[in-house]
Coordinates of C-alpha atoms in Angstrom, one line a residue:
Chain A
M1 CA 47.5 -2.8 155.4
R2 CA 46.7 -1.9 151.9
I3 CA 48.5 -4.1 149.4
L4 CA 49.5 -3.3 145.8
Y5 CA 50.5 -6.2 143.6
H6 CA 52.8 -4.8 141.0
L7 CA 55.9 -5.2 138.9
P8 CA 58.8 -2.7 139.1
L9 CA 58.9 -2.0 135.4
S10 CA 55.2 -2.0 134.7
P11 CA 54.1 1.5 133.7
Q12 CA 50.6 1.0 134.9
S13 CA 51.8 -0.2 138.3
R14 CA 54.0 2.8 138.5
Q15 CA 51.2 5.1 137.8
V16 CA 49.2 3.7 140.7
R17 CA 52.3 3.9 143.0
L18 CA 52.7 7.6 142.1
V19 CA 49.0 8.3 142.8
L20 CA 49.1 6.4 146.1
G21 CA 52.2 8.3 147.1
E22 CA 50.9 11.7 146.1
K23 CA 47.7 11.1 148.1
R24 CA 49.9 9.9 151.0
L25 CA 48.1 6.5 151.2
P26 CA 50.5 3.9 152.7
Y27 CA 50.6 0.5 151.0
E28 CA 52.7 -2.6 151.0
P29 CA 54.1 -3.4 147.5
M30 CA 54.1 -7.0 146.5
T31 CA 55.9 -8.1 143.4
E32 CA 53.7 -10.4 141.3
R33 CA 55.4 -12.5 138.6
V34 CA 52.3 -12.4 136.4
W35 CA 53.7 -14.8 133.8
E36 CA 53.6 -17.6 136.4
R37 CA 49.8 -17.3 136.5
R38 CA 49.5 -18.1 140.2
T39 CA 46.1 -19.6 141.0
E40 CA 45.5 -17.4 144.1
F41 CA 46.3 -14.3 142.1
L42 CA 44.0 -15.3 139.1
A43 CA 41.2 -15.8 141.7
M44 CA 41.6 -12.2 142.8
N45 CA 42.1 -10.9 139.3
P46 CA 40.9 -13.0 136.4
A47 CA 42.6 -10.6 133.9
G48 CA 45.9 -11.8 135.5
D49 CA 47.8 -8.6 135.2
V50 CA 49.2 -5.9 137.5
P51 CA 48.5 -3.5 139.2
L52 CA 46.0 -5.0 141.6
L53 CA 45.0 -3.1 144.7
V54 CA 43.6 -4.8 147.8
E55 CA 42.2 -2.5 150.4
E56 CA 42.3 -3.3 154.1
N57 CA 38.5 -4.0 154.0
G58 CA 39.1 -6.6 151.3
L59 CA 38.0 -4.6 148.3
T60 CA 40.0 -5.8 145.4
I61 CA 40.5 -3.6 142.3
P62 CA 42.4 -4.3 139.1
N63 CA 43.5 -2.1 136.2
A64 CA 45.4 1.2 136.6
G65 CA 42.5 3.3 135.2
V66 CA 39.9 1.7 137.5
I67 CA 42.2 1.9 140.5
C68 CA 42.8 5.6 139.9
E69 CA 39.1 6.4 139.5
Y70 CA 38.5 4.5 142.8
L71 CA 41.3 6.4 144.6
E72 CA 40.0 9.7 143.5
E73 CA 36.5 8.9 144.7
A74 CA 37.6 7.3 148.0
Y75 CA 40.3 9.7 148.9
P76 CA 39.4 13.1 147.4
D77 CA 41.6 15.2 149.7
T78 CA 44.4 15.6 147.2
P79 CA 42.4 15.9 143.9
L80 CA 44.3 14.7 140.9
M81 CA 41.6 14.5 138.2
G82 CA 40.6 18.2 137.7
R83 CA 37.6 20.0 138.9
T84 CA 35.3 21.0 136.1
L85 CA 33.8 18.6 133.6
A86 CA 36.1 19.8 130.9
E87 CA 39.2 19.5 133.1
R88 CA 38.2 16.0 134.1
A89 CA 37.6 14.9 130.5
E90 CA 41.1 16.2 129.6
V91 CA 42.8 14.3 132.4
R92 CA 41.0 11.1 131.5
R93 CA 41.7 11.6 127.8
L94 CA 45.4 11.8 128.5
M95 CA 45.3 8.9 131.0
A96 CA 43.7 6.8 128.2
W97 CA 46.1 8.2 125.7
F98 CA 49.1 6.9 127.7
N99 CA 47.6 3.7 129.0
E100 CA 46.1 2.6 125.7
K101 CA 47.8 4.4 122.7
F102 CA 51.3 5.1 124.1
A103 CA 51.2 1.7 125.8
Q104 CA 50.4 -0.1 122.5
E105 CA 52.6 2.0 120.2
V106 CA 55.7 2.4 122.4
S107 CA 55.8 0.6 125.8
R108 CA 54.6 -2.8 124.4
N109 CA 57.2 -2.6 121.6
L110 CA 60.1 -1.6 123.8
L111 CA 59.4 -2.7 127.4
G112 CA 57.4 -5.7 126.3
E113 CA 60.2 -6.9 124.0
K114 CA 63.2 -6.0 126.2
V115 CA 61.9 -6.5 129.7
D116 CA 58.8 -8.7 129.8
K117 CA 60.2 -11.3 127.4
R118 CA 63.4 -11.6 129.3
L119 CA 61.8 -11.8 132.7
S120 CA 59.3 -14.4 131.6
G121 CA 61.8 -16.4 129.5
R122 CA 60.0 -15.9 126.2
G123 CA 63.0 -15.3 124.1
N124 CA 64.7 -12.4 122.3
P125 CA 63.2 -9.1 121.3
D126 CA 61.6 -8.9 117.9
G127 CA 63.4 -6.5 115.7
N128 CA 60.3 -5.2 113.9
A129 CA 58.6 -4.4 117.2
L130 CA 61.7 -2.5 118.5
R131 CA 61.9 -0.5 115.2
A132 CA 58.2 0.4 115.5
G133 CA 58.7 1.4 119.1
Y134 CA 61.6 3.7 118.3
A135 CA 59.7 5.2 115.4
N136 CA 56.6 5.8 117.5
I137 CA 58.3 7.3 120.6
R138 CA 59.5 10.3 118.5
F139 CA 56.0 11.2 117.6
H140 CA 54.9 10.8 121.2
L141 CA 57.8 12.8 122.7
D142 CA 56.8 15.6 120.3
Y143 CA 53.2 15.5 121.5
I144 CA 54.2 15.5 125.2
G145 CA 56.6 18.3 124.5
W146 CA 53.9 20.3 122.9
L147 CA 51.6 19.7 125.9
A148 CA 54.4 20.7 128.3
E149 CA 55.2 23.9 126.4
T150 CA 51.7 25.1 126.2
R151 CA 50.4 24.2 129.7
A152 CA 51.6 24.3 133.3
W153 CA 51.1 20.5 133.6
L154 CA 50.1 18.0 130.8
A155 CA 46.3 18.3 131.3
G156 CA 46.2 22.0 132.1
G157 CA 46.8 24.2 135.1
M158 CA 47.1 21.6 137.8
L159 CA 49.2 18.5 138.4
S160 CA 47.0 15.5 137.6
M161 CA 46.9 11.8 137.0
A162 CA 47.7 12.5 133.4
D163 CA 51.2 13.6 134.5
F164 CA 51.7 10.5 136.5
A165 CA 50.4 8.3 133.7
A166 CA 52.9 9.8 131.3
A167 CA 55.8 9.9 133.8
A168 CA 55.2 6.3 134.7
H169 CA 55.7 5.1 131.1
L170 CA 58.7 7.4 130.5
S171 CA 60.3 6.4 133.8
C172 CA 60.3 2.7 132.7
L173 CA 61.6 3.6 129.3
D174 CA 64.3 5.7 130.9
F175 CA 65.3 2.8 133.1
I176 CA 66.2 0.8 130.0
G177 CA 68.0 3.8 128.4
D178 CA 65.4 4.3 125.6
I179 CA 64.9 8.0 126.0
D180 CA 67.2 10.6 124.5
W181 CA 66.4 13.6 126.7
S182 CA 68.7 15.9 124.7
K183 CA 66.2 15.7 121.8
A184 CA 63.2 16.6 123.9
P185 CA 64.1 19.5 126.2
A186 CA 60.5 20.5 127.0
V187 CA 59.7 17.0 128.0
K188 CA 62.8 16.9 130.1
D189 CA 61.9 20.1 132.0
W190 CA 58.4 18.8 132.7
Y191 CA 59.7 15.3 133.7
A192 CA 62.3 16.8 136.1
R193 CA 59.4 18.6 137.9
V194 CA 57.4 15.4 138.3
K195 CA 60.6 13.3 139.1
S196 CA 61.4 15.7 142.0
R197 CA 58.2 15.0 143.9
P198 CA 58.4 12.9 147.0
C199 CA 56.1 10.3 145.5
F200 CA 58.7 9.5 142.8
R201 CA 61.4 8.5 145.2
A202 CA 60.4 4.8 145.6
L203 CA 60.4 4.4 141.8
L204 CA 63.9 5.8 141.4
N205 CA 65.2 3.2 144.0
D206 CA 63.7 0.2 142.1
R207 CA 66.3 -2.3 140.9
V208 CA 65.5 -5.3 138.6
T209 CA 67.9 -8.2 138.3
G210 CA 69.5 -8.3 134.9
F211 CA 68.9 -4.6 134.1
T212 CA 71.2 -1.7 134.9
P213 CA 69.6 1.7 134.5
P214 CA 71.7 4.6 133.1
D215 CA 73.5 6.9 135.6
H216 CA 71.1 9.7 135.1
Y217 CA 68.0 7.5 135.9
A218 CA 67.8 8.4 139.6
D219 CA 69.4 11.8 139.3
L220 CA 67.1 14.7 139.8
D221 CA 69.4 17.1 137.9
F222 CA 69.8 14.8 134.9
Chain B
M1 CA 22.8 19.5 118.7
R2 CA 25.2 17.0 120.3
I3 CA 27.2 15.1 117.7
L4 CA 28.6 11.6 118.0
Y5 CA 31.3 10.7 115.4
H6 CA 31.1 6.9 115.1
L7 CA 31.3 3.8 112.9
P8 CA 28.3 1.4 112.8
L9 CA 30.4 -1.7 113.6
S10 CA 32.7 -0.1 116.2
P11 CA 31.9 -1.7 119.6
Q12 CA 33.2 1.3 121.5
S13 CA 31.0 3.6 119.4
R14 CA 28.0 1.3 120.1
Q15 CA 28.6 1.4 123.8
V16 CA 28.4 5.2 123.8
R17 CA 25.3 5.1 121.6
L18 CA 23.6 2.7 124.1
V19 CA 24.5 4.9 127.1
L20 CA 23.3 8.1 125.3
G21 CA 20.1 6.3 124.5
E22 CA 19.5 4.9 128.0
K23 CA 20.1 8.3 129.4
R24 CA 17.7 9.8 126.8
L25 CA 20.3 12.2 125.5
P26 CA 19.5 13.1 121.9
Y27 CA 22.5 13.2 119.5
E28 CA 23.2 13.4 115.8
P29 CA 25.3 10.4 114.6
M30 CA 28.0 11.2 112.1
T31 CA 29.9 8.3 110.4
E32 CA 33.6 9.0 110.4
R33 CA 35.7 6.9 108.0
V34 CA 38.7 7.0 110.4
W35 CA 41.1 5.3 108.0
E36 CA 40.9 8.4 105.7
R37 CA 42.5 10.4 108.6
R38 CA 40.6 13.6 107.8
T39 CA 42.5 16.7 108.9
E40 CA 39.6 18.3 110.6
F41 CA 38.8 15.2 112.5
L42 CA 42.4 14.7 113.7
A43 CA 42.4 18.3 114.9
M44 CA 39.4 17.4 117.1
N45 CA 40.8 14.0 118.2
P46 CA 44.6 13.5 117.8
A47 CA 44.1 9.8 118.6
G48 CA 42.1 9.6 115.3
D49 CA 39.6 7.0 116.4
V50 CA 35.9 6.8 117.1
P51 CA 33.8 7.4 119.1
L52 CA 34.2 11.2 119.5
L53 CA 31.5 13.2 121.3
V54 CA 31.0 16.9 120.6
E55 CA 28.7 18.6 123.0
E56 CA 26.6 21.6 122.0
N57 CA 28.8 23.9 124.1
G58 CA 31.8 22.7 122.0
L59 CA 33.3 20.3 124.6
T60 CA 34.9 17.5 122.6
I61 CA 35.5 14.1 124.3
P62 CA 37.2 11.1 122.7
N63 CA 37.4 7.4 123.9
A64 CA 34.4 5.4 125.0
G65 CA 35.6 5.1 128.6
V66 CA 36.2 8.8 128.9
I67 CA 32.9 9.7 127.3
C68 CA 31.0 7.3 129.6
E69 CA 32.7 8.8 132.7
Y70 CA 31.7 12.3 131.4
L71 CA 28.1 11.3 130.7
E72 CA 27.7 9.8 134.2
E73 CA 29.0 13.0 135.8
A74 CA 27.2 15.4 133.6
Y75 CA 23.9 13.6 133.4
P76 CA 23.5 11.6 136.6
D77 CA 19.7 11.2 136.4
T78 CA 19.8 7.7 135.0
P79 CA 22.8 6.2 137.0
L80 CA 24.6 3.5 135.1
M81 CA 27.9 3.1 137.1
G82 CA 26.7 1.8 140.4
R83 CA 26.3 3.6 143.7
T84 CA 28.9 2.4 146.3
L85 CA 32.6 2.4 145.8
A86 CA 32.6 -1.4 145.4
E87 CA 29.8 -1.3 142.8
R88 CA 31.5 1.4 140.8
A89 CA 34.8 -0.4 140.9
E90 CA 33.1 -3.5 139.5
V91 CA 31.3 -1.6 136.7
R92 CA 34.6 0.0 135.7
R93 CA 36.5 -3.3 136.0
L94 CA 34.1 -4.9 133.5
M95 CA 34.1 -1.9 131.2
A96 CA 37.9 -2.1 131.1
W97 CA 37.6 -5.9 130.6
F98 CA 35.5 -5.5 127.5
N99 CA 37.1 -2.4 126.0
E100 CA 40.7 -3.6 126.6
K101 CA 40.9 -7.4 127.1
F102 CA 37.9 -8.6 125.1
A103 CA 38.7 -5.9 122.4
Q104 CA 42.3 -7.1 122.1
E105 CA 41.6 -10.8 122.3
V106 CA 38.4 -11.1 120.3
S107 CA 37.1 -8.0 118.6
R108 CA 40.4 -6.9 117.1
N109 CA 41.0 -10.4 115.7
L110 CA 37.5 -10.9 114.3
L111 CA 36.0 -7.5 113.6
G112 CA 39.4 -5.9 112.9
E113 CA 40.2 -8.6 110.3
K114 CA 36.8 -9.0 108.7
V115 CA 35.3 -5.6 108.8
D116 CA 38.0 -2.9 109.4
K117 CA 40.4 -4.4 106.8
R118 CA 37.7 -4.6 104.2
L119 CA 36.3 -1.1 104.8
S120 CA 39.7 0.5 104.7
G121 CA 41.0 -1.6 101.8
R122 CA 43.8 -3.2 103.7
G123 CA 43.5 -6.7 102.2
N124 CA 42.2 -10.0 103.4
P125 CA 41.7 -11.3 107.0
D126 CA 44.8 -13.0 108.5
G127 CA 44.1 -16.6 109.3
N128 CA 46.1 -16.7 112.5
A129 CA 44.2 -13.7 113.9
L130 CA 40.9 -15.3 113.0
R131 CA 41.8 -18.6 114.7
A132 CA 43.0 -16.7 117.8
G133 CA 39.7 -14.7 117.9
Y134 CA 37.6 -17.9 117.6
A135 CA 39.6 -19.6 120.4
N136 CA 39.4 -16.6 122.7
I137 CA 35.7 -15.9 122.2
R138 CA 34.9 -19.3 123.8
F139 CA 36.6 -18.4 127.0
H140 CA 35.0 -15.0 127.0
L141 CA 31.5 -16.3 126.4
D142 CA 32.0 -18.7 129.4
Y143 CA 33.0 -15.8 131.6
I144 CA 30.1 -13.7 130.5
G145 CA 27.8 -16.7 131.0
W146 CA 29.1 -17.2 134.5
L147 CA 28.5 -13.5 135.3
A148 CA 25.0 -13.7 133.8
E149 CA 24.1 -16.8 135.8
T150 CA 25.3 -15.5 139.2
R151 CA 24.1 -11.9 139.0
A152 CA 21.0 -10.0 137.9
W153 CA 23.1 -7.9 135.5
L154 CA 26.8 -8.4 134.6
A155 CA 28.2 -6.0 137.3
G156 CA 25.7 -6.9 140.0
G157 CA 22.1 -5.9 140.9
M158 CA 21.6 -3.1 138.5
L159 CA 21.8 -2.5 134.7
S160 CA 25.1 -0.7 134.1
M161 CA 27.6 0.5 131.6
A162 CA 29.2 -2.9 131.9
D163 CA 26.2 -4.5 130.3
F164 CA 26.3 -2.0 127.5
A165 CA 30.1 -2.5 127.0
A166 CA 29.6 -6.2 126.7
A167 CA 26.5 -6.0 124.5
A168 CA 28.2 -3.5 122.2
H169 CA 31.0 -5.9 121.4
L170 CA 28.7 -8.9 121.1
S171 CA 26.2 -7.1 118.9
C172 CA 29.0 -6.3 116.4
L173 CA 30.2 -9.9 116.4
D174 CA 26.6 -11.0 116.0
F175 CA 26.3 -8.8 113.0
I176 CA 29.0 -10.7 111.2
G177 CA 27.6 -14.0 112.3
D178 CA 30.4 -14.9 114.7
I179 CA 28.4 -15.8 117.8
D180 CA 26.9 -19.3 118.2
W181 CA 24.1 -18.5 120.7
S182 CA 23.1 -22.2 121.0
K183 CA 26.4 -22.8 122.9
A184 CA 25.9 -19.9 125.4
P185 CA 22.3 -20.1 126.7
A186 CA 23.0 -17.9 129.8
V187 CA 24.7 -15.2 127.6
K188 CA 21.7 -15.4 125.2
D189 CA 19.2 -14.8 128.0
W190 CA 21.1 -11.8 129.3
Y191 CA 21.7 -10.4 125.8
A192 CA 18.0 -10.8 124.9
R193 CA 17.2 -8.6 127.9
V194 CA 19.7 -5.9 126.9
K195 CA 18.7 -6.1 123.3
S196 CA 15.0 -5.5 124.1
R197 CA 15.7 -2.1 125.6
P198 CA 14.6 0.9 123.5
C199 CA 18.2 2.3 123.4
F200 CA 19.2 -0.8 121.4
R201 CA 16.8 -0.2 118.5
A202 CA 19.1 2.1 116.5
L203 CA 21.9 -0.4 116.6
L204 CA 19.6 -3.2 115.2
N205 CA 18.7 -1.0 112.3
D206 CA 22.3 -0.3 111.3
R207 CA 23.3 -1.6 107.8
V208 CA 26.8 -1.6 106.4
T209 CA 27.5 -1.9 102.7
G210 CA 29.1 -5.2 101.9
F211 CA 27.9 -7.0 105.0
T212 CA 24.6 -8.8 105.6
P213 CA 23.7 -9.6 109.2
P214 CA 22.1 -13.0 109.9
D215 CA 18.3 -13.2 110.1
H216 CA 18.3 -13.4 113.9
Y217 CA 20.4 -10.2 114.3
A218 CA 17.6 -7.8 114.7
D219 CA 15.1 -10.3 116.1
L220 CA 14.3 -9.8 119.8
D221 CA 13.2 -13.4 120.1
F222 CA 16.2 -14.9 118.5

């Protein structure tokens, strides 16, 4: 059986779970407490982070972006990266946008401080980081809203990995109550469409000890 | 003519220049002082960073990883990403390793503090960042050395974008004198092979006001 080492509130792990689900590729999720730096895990992935995909044939692939490229090449039946060169460049641009820029400017400051620190016992959130995260998320929600208003899906005419990258980050932030949907109606409409896909169900059932998601988190009509 | 917006000491820009050169794709380099946040540039690339590739047909592509994927799909004649799924996953793993992990742990701490800060007038290098950078580079040189000793090229049997990603970062660090080659003989042998390729020549001729590279920087027998 295919194995995905992951953490429930890791956006990059969630992106891969969504892509596996959308492509109907079964897998066994294994929670990896990366801060314990388990020797067997480091031997499989020297970078020491999740997600890490291990295929039944033993092929071991780290990094959400690398895994997504692999899944698209290995299982092209449900294409999620666009067709033309221009479409593919736009999907990849937005994947990089969310997994590099959004991750650094928002997720690291909010999820990193509130979730990762608590789970790994590294103390309390840093106030400056939280303030930076809340300031940055406004700009990013505006940008996502603009994409959602001017296109059918974030990268253009078709559902793509860009939508899953964005929704993965937002779903984690929603879990800790850090998204004010009333201020971003276009983002909310787009997110409701992604959230209602079958591949999203497993994410909405995630529970993490010590954290209680808001009531609307798993509600499809939030 | 194809245009590449870049900075001479941006590792990600150098990676794209090497790939363009290896694939014999002519381009006009344009220096973009990203810290000035030029309106016309931000309209082309909301992320505001280099590299940014603009094709003759107007297609505009940011981010080194995204540009490299595009170049491999659009110009496959000189393949630089491996052939099998496993080879391609390994090339991409190492590209992500250098452009995310190495970039965060080493380049940002050394190049970011010494070069970017000075060019953009943001003050003096932070001592803690420099110390972290020097501590981290030792681990990374060991890892590159292990790859170079056990494989023909970093990702396996063939020269790939992984070699160019690594060499791009190391060449910038070498420019500011931050690599002690005597302590990393296997890395030096591998780097000498990459450095002697024709695509590397333009990088070795780069000069940046206010910085003087060490004598060995442009020497192929360093």
